[in-house]
Coordinates of C-alpha atoms in Angstrom, one line a residue:
M114 CA -0.1 -0.2 0.0
A115 CA 1.3 3.5 -1.0
M116 CA 2.2 5.7 1.8
H117 CA 0.1 8.8 2.0
D118 CA 1.7 12.2 2.9
S119 CA -0.2 13.7 5.9
G120 CA 1.1 17.2 5.3
S121 CA 2.5 17.6 8.8
L122 CA 6.1 18.2 8.2
R123 CA 7.4 21.3 9.9
Q124 CA 10.3 22.7 7.7
A125 CA 13.4 24.3 9.2
S126 CA 13.1 27.9 9.1
R127 CA 16.3 28.1 7.1
L128 CA 14.4 26.6 4.2
A129 CA 12.2 29.8 4.0
R130 CA 14.2 31.4 1.4
L131 CA 15.5 28.7 -0.3
E132 CA 14.2 26.4 -3.5
V133 CA 15.6 23.6 -5.4
S134 CA 18.1 25.2 -7.8
P135 CA 16.1 26.6 -10.7
I136 CA 18.7 24.9 -13.3
L137 CA 17.6 21.6 -11.8
S138 CA 13.9 22.4 -11.9
I139 CA 14.0 23.6 -15.4
G140 CA 15.8 20.3 -16.4
A141 CA 13.4 18.0 -14.6
L142 CA 10.5 19.7 -16.3
A143 CA 12.4 19.5 -19.7
N144 CA 13.1 15.7 -19.2
E145 CA 9.5 14.9 -18.0
M146 CA 8.2 16.7 -21.1
R147 CA 10.6 14.4 -23.2
R148 CA 9.3 11.5 -21.4
A149 CA 5.7 12.5 -22.6
G150 CA 7.0 12.5 -26.2
R151 CA 8.0 16.4 -26.6
P152 CA 11.1 16.7 -28.8
V153 CA 12.9 19.1 -26.0
I154 CA 16.1 20.1 -26.6
V155 CA 17.9 21.1 -23.2
L156 CA 20.9 23.8 -23.1
G157 CA 20.6 24.3 -19.5
A158 CA 23.1 21.8 -18.1
G159 CA 26.3 22.7 -16.6
E160 CA 28.1 19.6 -17.6
P161 CA 30.3 18.8 -20.6
D162 CA 28.6 16.4 -23.1
F163 CA 31.8 14.5 -23.7
D164 CA 32.5 11.1 -22.0
T165 CA 35.0 10.6 -19.3
P166 CA 38.3 9.9 -21.0
E167 CA 39.2 6.1 -21.4
H168 CA 42.5 6.3 -19.2
I169 CA 40.4 7.7 -16.3
K170 CA 37.9 5.2 -16.4
E171 CA 40.6 2.3 -16.4
A172 CA 42.1 4.0 -13.5
A173 CA 38.9 3.6 -11.8
A174 CA 38.3 0.0 -12.8
R175 CA 41.7 -0.9 -11.7
A176 CA 40.9 0.5 -8.3
L177 CA 37.8 -1.7 -8.1
R178 CA 39.9 -4.6 -9.1
D179 CA 42.4 -4.1 -6.5
G180 CA 39.8 -3.6 -3.9
A181 CA 40.1 0.1 -3.2
T182 CA 36.5 0.1 -2.0
K183 CA 36.9 1.0 1.7
Y184 CA 36.8 4.3 3.6
T185 CA 40.0 6.7 2.8
A186 CA 41.4 9.4 4.8
L187 CA 38.6 11.8 5.6
D188 CA 39.7 14.7 3.4
G189 CA 41.7 12.7 0.4
T190 CA 44.2 9.9 0.0
A191 CA 47.9 10.7 0.1
E192 CA 47.9 9.8 -3.6
L193 CA 45.2 12.4 -4.8
K194 CA 46.5 15.3 -2.6
D195 CA 50.1 14.5 -4.3
A196 CA 48.3 14.9 -7.7
I197 CA 46.6 18.1 -6.5
R198 CA 49.8 19.5 -5.3
E199 CA 51.6 18.6 -8.6
K200 CA 48.4 20.2 -10.3
F201 CA 48.7 23.4 -8.4
R202 CA 52.5 23.9 -9.0
R203 CA 52.5 23.0 -12.6
D204 CA 49.3 24.9 -13.5
N205 CA 49.5 27.9 -11.3
G206 CA 52.9 28.1 -9.6
L207 CA 51.5 27.6 -6.3
V208 CA 52.8 25.2 -3.6
Y209 CA 50.7 23.6 -1.0
A210 CA 51.4 20.9 1.8
H211 CA 49.1 17.8 2.3
E212 CA 47.5 19.6 5.4
Q213 CA 46.9 22.6 3.0
I214 CA 44.4 20.6 0.9
A215 CA 41.0 19.4 1.2
V216 CA 39.2 16.9 -1.1
C217 CA 35.5 16.8 -0.9
A218 CA 32.6 15.2 -2.5
G219 CA 32.4 17.9 -5.6
A220 CA 33.7 21.4 -5.6
K221 CA 30.1 22.5 -4.2
Q222 CA 30.9 20.6 -0.8
A223 CA 34.0 22.3 -0.6
I224 CA 32.2 25.7 -0.7
F225 CA 29.6 24.4 1.6
N226 CA 32.4 23.2 4.0
A227 CA 34.2 26.5 4.1
F228 CA 31.4 28.8 4.8
M229 CA 29.9 26.6 7.3
A230 CA 33.2 26.6 9.1
T231 CA 33.6 30.1 8.9
I232 CA 30.4 32.2 8.8
D233 CA 28.3 33.4 11.8
P234 CA 24.7 34.5 11.6
G235 CA 24.6 38.0 9.8
D236 CA 28.3 37.7 8.3
E237 CA 28.3 38.9 4.6
V238 CA 29.7 37.4 1.6
V239 CA 30.3 39.5 -1.7
I240 CA 29.1 37.9 -4.9
A241 CA 29.3 39.3 -8.4
A242 CA 26.2 39.3 -10.4
P243 CA 25.4 37.4 -12.4
Y244 CA 26.2 34.4 -10.3
W245 CA 25.9 30.7 -10.0
A246 CA 22.5 30.5 -7.8
T247 CA 24.1 27.8 -5.5
Y248 CA 26.8 30.5 -4.0
A249 CA 23.9 32.6 -2.6
D250 CA 22.0 29.5 -1.2
I251 CA 25.0 28.1 0.5
V252 CA 25.5 31.3 2.2
L253 CA 22.0 31.4 3.6
I254 CA 22.0 27.9 4.7
C255 CA 25.2 28.9 6.7
G256 CA 23.4 31.5 8.2
G257 CA 25.1 34.3 6.2
R258 CA 24.0 37.0 4.1
P259 CA 24.8 37.2 0.4
V260 CA 25.7 40.6 -1.0
F261 CA 25.5 41.0 -4.7
A262 CA 28.0 43.4 -6.4
P263 CA 26.9 44.6 -9.7
T264 CA 28.8 44.0 -13.1
A265 CA 28.0 45.3 -16.6
Q266 CA 27.9 43.8 -20.0
E267 CA 30.3 46.7 -21.2
N268 CA 33.0 45.4 -18.7
G269 CA 32.7 42.0 -19.5
F270 CA 30.7 41.1 -16.6
R271 CA 33.8 41.6 -14.7
L272 CA 33.5 42.9 -11.1
Q273 CA 35.2 46.4 -10.8
P274 CA 37.1 47.4 -8.0
E275 CA 35.1 50.6 -7.3
D276 CA 31.9 48.4 -7.1
L277 CA 33.7 46.0 -4.8
A278 CA 34.8 48.6 -2.4
K279 CA 31.1 49.9 -2.1
T280 CA 29.9 46.5 -1.0
L281 CA 32.4 45.6 1.6
T282 CA 31.2 46.3 5.3
R283 CA 32.5 45.5 8.9
R284 CA 30.4 42.3 8.4
T285 CA 31.9 41.3 5.3
R286 CA 33.6 37.7 5.7
W287 CA 34.5 36.4 2.2
L288 CA 34.5 37.7 -1.3
L289 CA 33.7 35.0 -3.9
L290 CA 35.3 35.2 -7.3
N291 CA 34.4 32.7 -10.3
A292 CA 36.3 33.0 -13.2
P293 CA 35.7 31.9 -16.0
S294 CA 32.6 32.5 -14.6
N295 CA 29.2 31.0 -14.7
P296 CA 26.9 32.0 -16.4
A297 CA 28.7 34.9 -18.3
G298 CA 32.0 33.3 -19.2
A299 CA 34.0 36.2 -17.6
V300 CA 37.5 36.0 -17.4
Y301 CA 39.8 38.2 -15.2
S302 CA 43.5 38.9 -16.2
A303 CA 46.1 39.0 -13.5
T304 CA 45.7 42.8 -13.6
D305 CA 42.0 42.7 -12.9
L306 CA 42.7 40.5 -10.0
E307 CA 45.5 42.8 -8.6
R308 CA 42.9 45.8 -8.9
L309 CA 40.3 43.8 -7.0
L310 CA 42.8 42.3 -4.5
D311 CA 44.2 45.4 -3.7
V312 CA 40.8 46.5 -2.3
V313 CA 40.7 43.2 -0.3
R314 CA 44.2 44.1 0.9
A315 CA 42.6 47.1 3.1
H316 CA 40.2 44.9 4.8
P317 CA 42.1 42.5 7.0
N318 CA 39.1 40.3 8.0
V319 CA 37.9 39.5 4.6
W320 CA 38.8 36.3 2.8
T321 CA 38.6 35.4 -0.8
L322 CA 37.2 32.3 -2.4
S323 CA 38.7 31.7 -5.7
D324 CA 36.5 29.1 -7.7
D325 CA 38.5 28.1 -10.7
I326 CA 36.4 25.1 -11.6
Y327 CA 36.5 26.3 -15.2
E328 CA 40.2 27.0 -15.4
H329 CA 41.1 24.9 -18.4
I330 CA 37.9 26.1 -20.5
L331 CA 39.6 29.3 -21.8
Y332 CA 39.5 30.9 -25.2
D333 CA 41.2 32.8 -27.6
G334 CA 44.8 32.1 -26.3
R335 CA 43.8 33.5 -22.8
S336 CA 46.1 32.8 -20.1
F337 CA 44.6 31.9 -16.6
A338 CA 45.0 33.8 -13.4
T339 CA 44.2 33.0 -9.9
A340 CA 44.2 35.1 -6.8
A341 CA 46.5 33.0 -4.7
A342 CA 49.3 33.5 -7.3
V343 CA 48.5 37.0 -8.1
A344 CA 48.7 38.1 -4.2
P345 CA 51.1 36.0 -2.5
D346 CA 51.0 38.0 0.4
L347 CA 47.4 37.4 0.8
Q348 CA 47.5 33.6 0.7
A349 CA 47.0 33.2 4.5
R350 CA 43.1 34.1 3.5
I351 CA 42.7 32.9 0.1
L352 CA 41.0 29.4 -0.7
T353 CA 41.4 28.3 -4.1
L354 CA 38.7 25.8 -5.3
N355 CA 38.8 23.6 -8.2
G356 CA 37.8 20.0 -9.4
V357 CA 37.6 17.2 -12.1
S358 CA 33.9 17.9 -13.2
K359 CA 34.2 20.5 -15.7
S360 CA 37.8 19.8 -17.3
Y361 CA 37.6 16.2 -17.5
A362 CA 33.8 15.5 -17.9
M363 CA 33.7 13.8 -14.6
T364 CA 30.5 15.7 -13.1
G365 CA 29.0 12.3 -11.7
W366 CA 32.5 11.2 -10.0
R367 CA 31.7 14.2 -7.5
I368 CA 35.4 14.9 -6.7
G369 CA 36.3 18.6 -5.9
Y370 CA 39.2 20.0 -4.0
A371 CA 40.4 23.2 -2.4
A372 CA 43.7 24.6 -1.1
G373 CA 44.3 27.2 1.3
P374 CA 45.7 27.9 5.1
A375 CA 46.0 24.7 7.1
S376 CA 43.7 26.4 9.9
L377 CA 40.8 26.6 7.5
I378 CA 41.5 23.4 5.9
N379 CA 41.0 21.8 9.4
A380 CA 38.0 23.4 10.1
M381 CA 36.5 22.3 6.9
A382 CA 37.4 18.7 7.8
V383 CA 35.5 18.9 11.1
V384 CA 32.3 19.9 8.8
Q385 CA 32.9 17.1 6.5
S386 CA 33.5 14.5 8.9
Q387 CA 30.1 15.2 10.3
S388 CA 28.3 15.0 6.8
T389 CA 29.8 13.0 4.1
S390 CA 33.1 11.7 5.6
C391 CA 35.5 11.0 2.9
P392 CA 34.9 11.2 -0.9
S393 CA 34.5 8.1 -3.1
S394 CA 37.6 6.0 -2.9
I395 CA 37.0 5.2 -6.7
G396 CA 36.3 8.7 -7.5
Q397 CA 39.6 9.7 -5.9
A398 CA 41.6 6.9 -7.8
A399 CA 40.1 8.3 -11.1
A400 CA 41.0 11.9 -10.1
V401 CA 44.6 11.0 -9.8
A402 CA 44.7 9.7 -13.2
A403 CA 42.6 12.7 -14.4
L404 CA 45.0 15.4 -12.9
G405 CA 48.3 13.2 -13.4
G406 CA 47.7 11.9 -16.9
P407 CA 48.1 13.3 -20.4
Q408 CA 46.4 16.7 -20.5
D409 CA 46.1 16.8 -24.2
I410 CA 42.4 15.9 -24.4
V411 CA 41.6 18.7 -21.8
R412 CA 43.1 21.1 -24.7
E413 CA 41.4 19.4 -27.6
R414 CA 38.0 19.3 -26.0
C415 CA 38.4 23.2 -25.2
A416 CA 39.1 23.9 -28.9
I417 CA 35.8 22.1 -29.7
F418 CA 34.0 24.2 -27.0
Q419 CA 35.6 27.5 -28.8
R420 CA 34.4 26.5 -32.1
R421 CA 30.8 25.8 -30.7
R422 CA 31.1 29.2 -28.9
D423 CA 31.7 30.7 -31.9
M424 CA 29.0 29.1 -34.1
L425 CA 26.4 29.6 -31.4
V426 CA 27.1 33.5 -30.8
A427 CA 27.1 34.2 -34.5
M428 CA 23.6 32.3 -34.7
L429 CA 22.0 34.0 -31.5
D430 CA 23.3 37.4 -32.3
S431 CA 21.7 37.3 -35.8
I432 CA 18.2 37.0 -34.3
G433 CA 15.9 39.9 -33.9
G434 CA 15.7 41.0 -30.7
L435 CA 18.6 39.0 -29.1
A436 CA 22.4 40.2 -28.5
C437 CA 25.0 37.7 -27.4
R438 CA 28.3 38.7 -26.2
R439 CA 31.1 36.1 -26.9
P440 CA 32.3 34.7 -23.6
E441 CA 35.8 34.2 -23.0
G442 CA 35.7 31.0 -21.0
A443 CA 33.5 28.2 -19.5
F444 CA 30.7 27.0 -22.0
Y445 CA 27.7 29.3 -21.6
A446 CA 26.3 32.2 -23.4
Y447 CA 24.7 35.0 -21.5
V448 CA 22.2 36.3 -24.0
D449 CA 20.7 39.8 -23.5
C450 CA 16.8 39.2 -24.4
R451 CA 15.5 43.0 -23.7
G452 CA 14.5 43.4 -27.4
V453 CA 11.9 40.8 -27.0
L454 CA 10.3 41.8 -23.8
G455 CA 7.2 43.6 -23.9
K456 CA 6.2 41.6 -26.9
R457 CA 3.2 39.2 -27.2
T458 CA 3.2 35.4 -28.1
V459 CA 0.6 34.2 -30.6
D460 CA -2.0 33.3 -27.9
G461 CA -1.8 36.8 -26.6
K462 CA 0.4 36.4 -23.4
R463 CA 2.6 39.2 -23.0
L464 CA 6.3 38.6 -22.2
D465 CA 7.5 40.8 -19.4
T466 CA 10.5 39.1 -17.8
D467 CA 13.4 36.9 -19.0
A468 CA 11.6 33.9 -17.2
D469 CA 8.6 34.6 -19.0
F470 CA 10.5 34.4 -22.5
C471 CA 12.2 31.3 -21.1
S472 CA 9.0 29.5 -20.1
Y473 CA 7.6 30.4 -23.7
L474 CA 10.6 28.9 -25.4
L475 CA 10.2 25.7 -23.5
A476 CA 6.4 25.4 -23.6
Q477 CA 5.7 26.5 -27.1
H478 CA 9.1 25.8 -28.8
N479 CA 10.7 22.9 -27.1
V480 CA 13.9 24.6 -25.8
A481 CA 15.0 24.6 -22.4
V482 CA 17.3 27.4 -21.3
V483 CA 17.8 29.1 -17.8
P484 CA 16.5 32.7 -17.3
G485 CA 19.0 35.4 -16.0
S486 CA 16.6 36.1 -12.8
A487 CA 18.2 32.6 -11.7
F488 CA 21.8 34.1 -11.9
G489 CA 20.8 37.6 -10.4
L490 CA 21.0 39.7 -13.4
S491 CA 18.0 40.4 -16.0
P492 CA 16.9 40.2 -18.7
Y493 CA 19.2 37.6 -20.1
F494 CA 19.1 33.8 -20.6
R495 CA 21.9 31.1 -20.1
V496 CA 22.5 28.7 -23.0
S497 CA 24.8 26.1 -22.3
Y498 CA 27.0 25.1 -25.4
A499 CA 27.9 21.7 -23.8
A500 CA 25.8 20.2 -26.5
S501 CA 26.2 18.7 -29.9
D502 CA 26.3 20.8 -33.1
S503 CA 23.2 19.2 -34.3
N504 CA 21.3 20.3 -31.2
L505 CA 22.6 23.9 -31.3
V506 CA 21.8 24.4 -34.7
E507 CA 18.2 23.1 -34.2
A508 CA 17.9 25.0 -30.7
C509 CA 18.9 28.3 -32.5
R510 CA 16.5 27.6 -35.4
R511 CA 13.7 27.0 -32.8
I512 CA 14.7 30.2 -30.8
A513 CA 14.8 32.3 -34.1
G514 CA 11.1 31.0 -34.8
A515 CA 10.0 31.9 -31.3
C516 CA 11.2 35.5 -31.8
A517 CA 9.8 36.0 -35.3
A518 CA 6.4 34.7 -34.1
L519 CA 6.1 37.5 -31.3
S520 CA 4.3 40.8 -32.0

């Protein structure tokens, strides 16, 4: 007999301002429509459409055969920490000891652990808008207050020092930087970061979390810069976050990592010890192979993303009512849709917001994208080009038809 929901659950008050990620909600609705037979193209996912490289899968299989299926050290095996140390030395010129590295069940958990370990009620975290929605919700869960610093399309959606300075208060605990960024593909040069960190330098109680998860998905010959390398004098209050999900197409393996001062890493381990405990032993073995193995495939796939970016931007930018800036990294286009707002659909519905427009695309034209309101900056929508050429071309054809049908 099926269990009936009595409706008697009393939710914790901390959930009052939280919802399931709109990205996941849109994806779930689109997949439900697919199961019902609708030919929906989903361009909302934040994961590469490539498979995990074979040498990484083989490392996982070998770990299984060798019986590496038990608990590991709480915050990562020595082998994986060695691989992470070498990655930071090789790619970023940074040197960390084992006790300065945390391995978690995904980069998202590393953010959660850091904020849970350091944020008291009312503490503020400054986040540049547009931003990945999870950042703000983690701050709220941890009792903090997200403070959004504005960015502008004309500045490449990069946070400017003067805008950062206006948002810092005596309650500011963290500045959260993400580059290449989700959703706008913004990239900061070393000079850009130096100017921002000059502002932070004057606020000794403010720490910086640098989310570098899209580090290797960078276009047009750009060089990657990260806060801890740019400002060595601030390393004692910088946490550098990364993982294997995006660069190595390992989203389901759930391995992220962070490096910073041992005092913070130890505090994060306390949080992790009472939540997930150690990350997957098999996932960690696979991550060793990813970080320490050949990196050619990462560069090859980045070139594919760049070609897709160029194709997608050209198609979207040619559609009346839309304007698409060329992202510098990650695999998202953040599309300005103000030119279609205020118009009406064939059934008379007025589209007043980017969320209205995205709902219209899904309901009537079978394309799932995410509105800018989910990322804190409207009127835009995010398109993931971690998808096949054929799906991108067909989706743009449908979007063009959707815009042309408005009056």
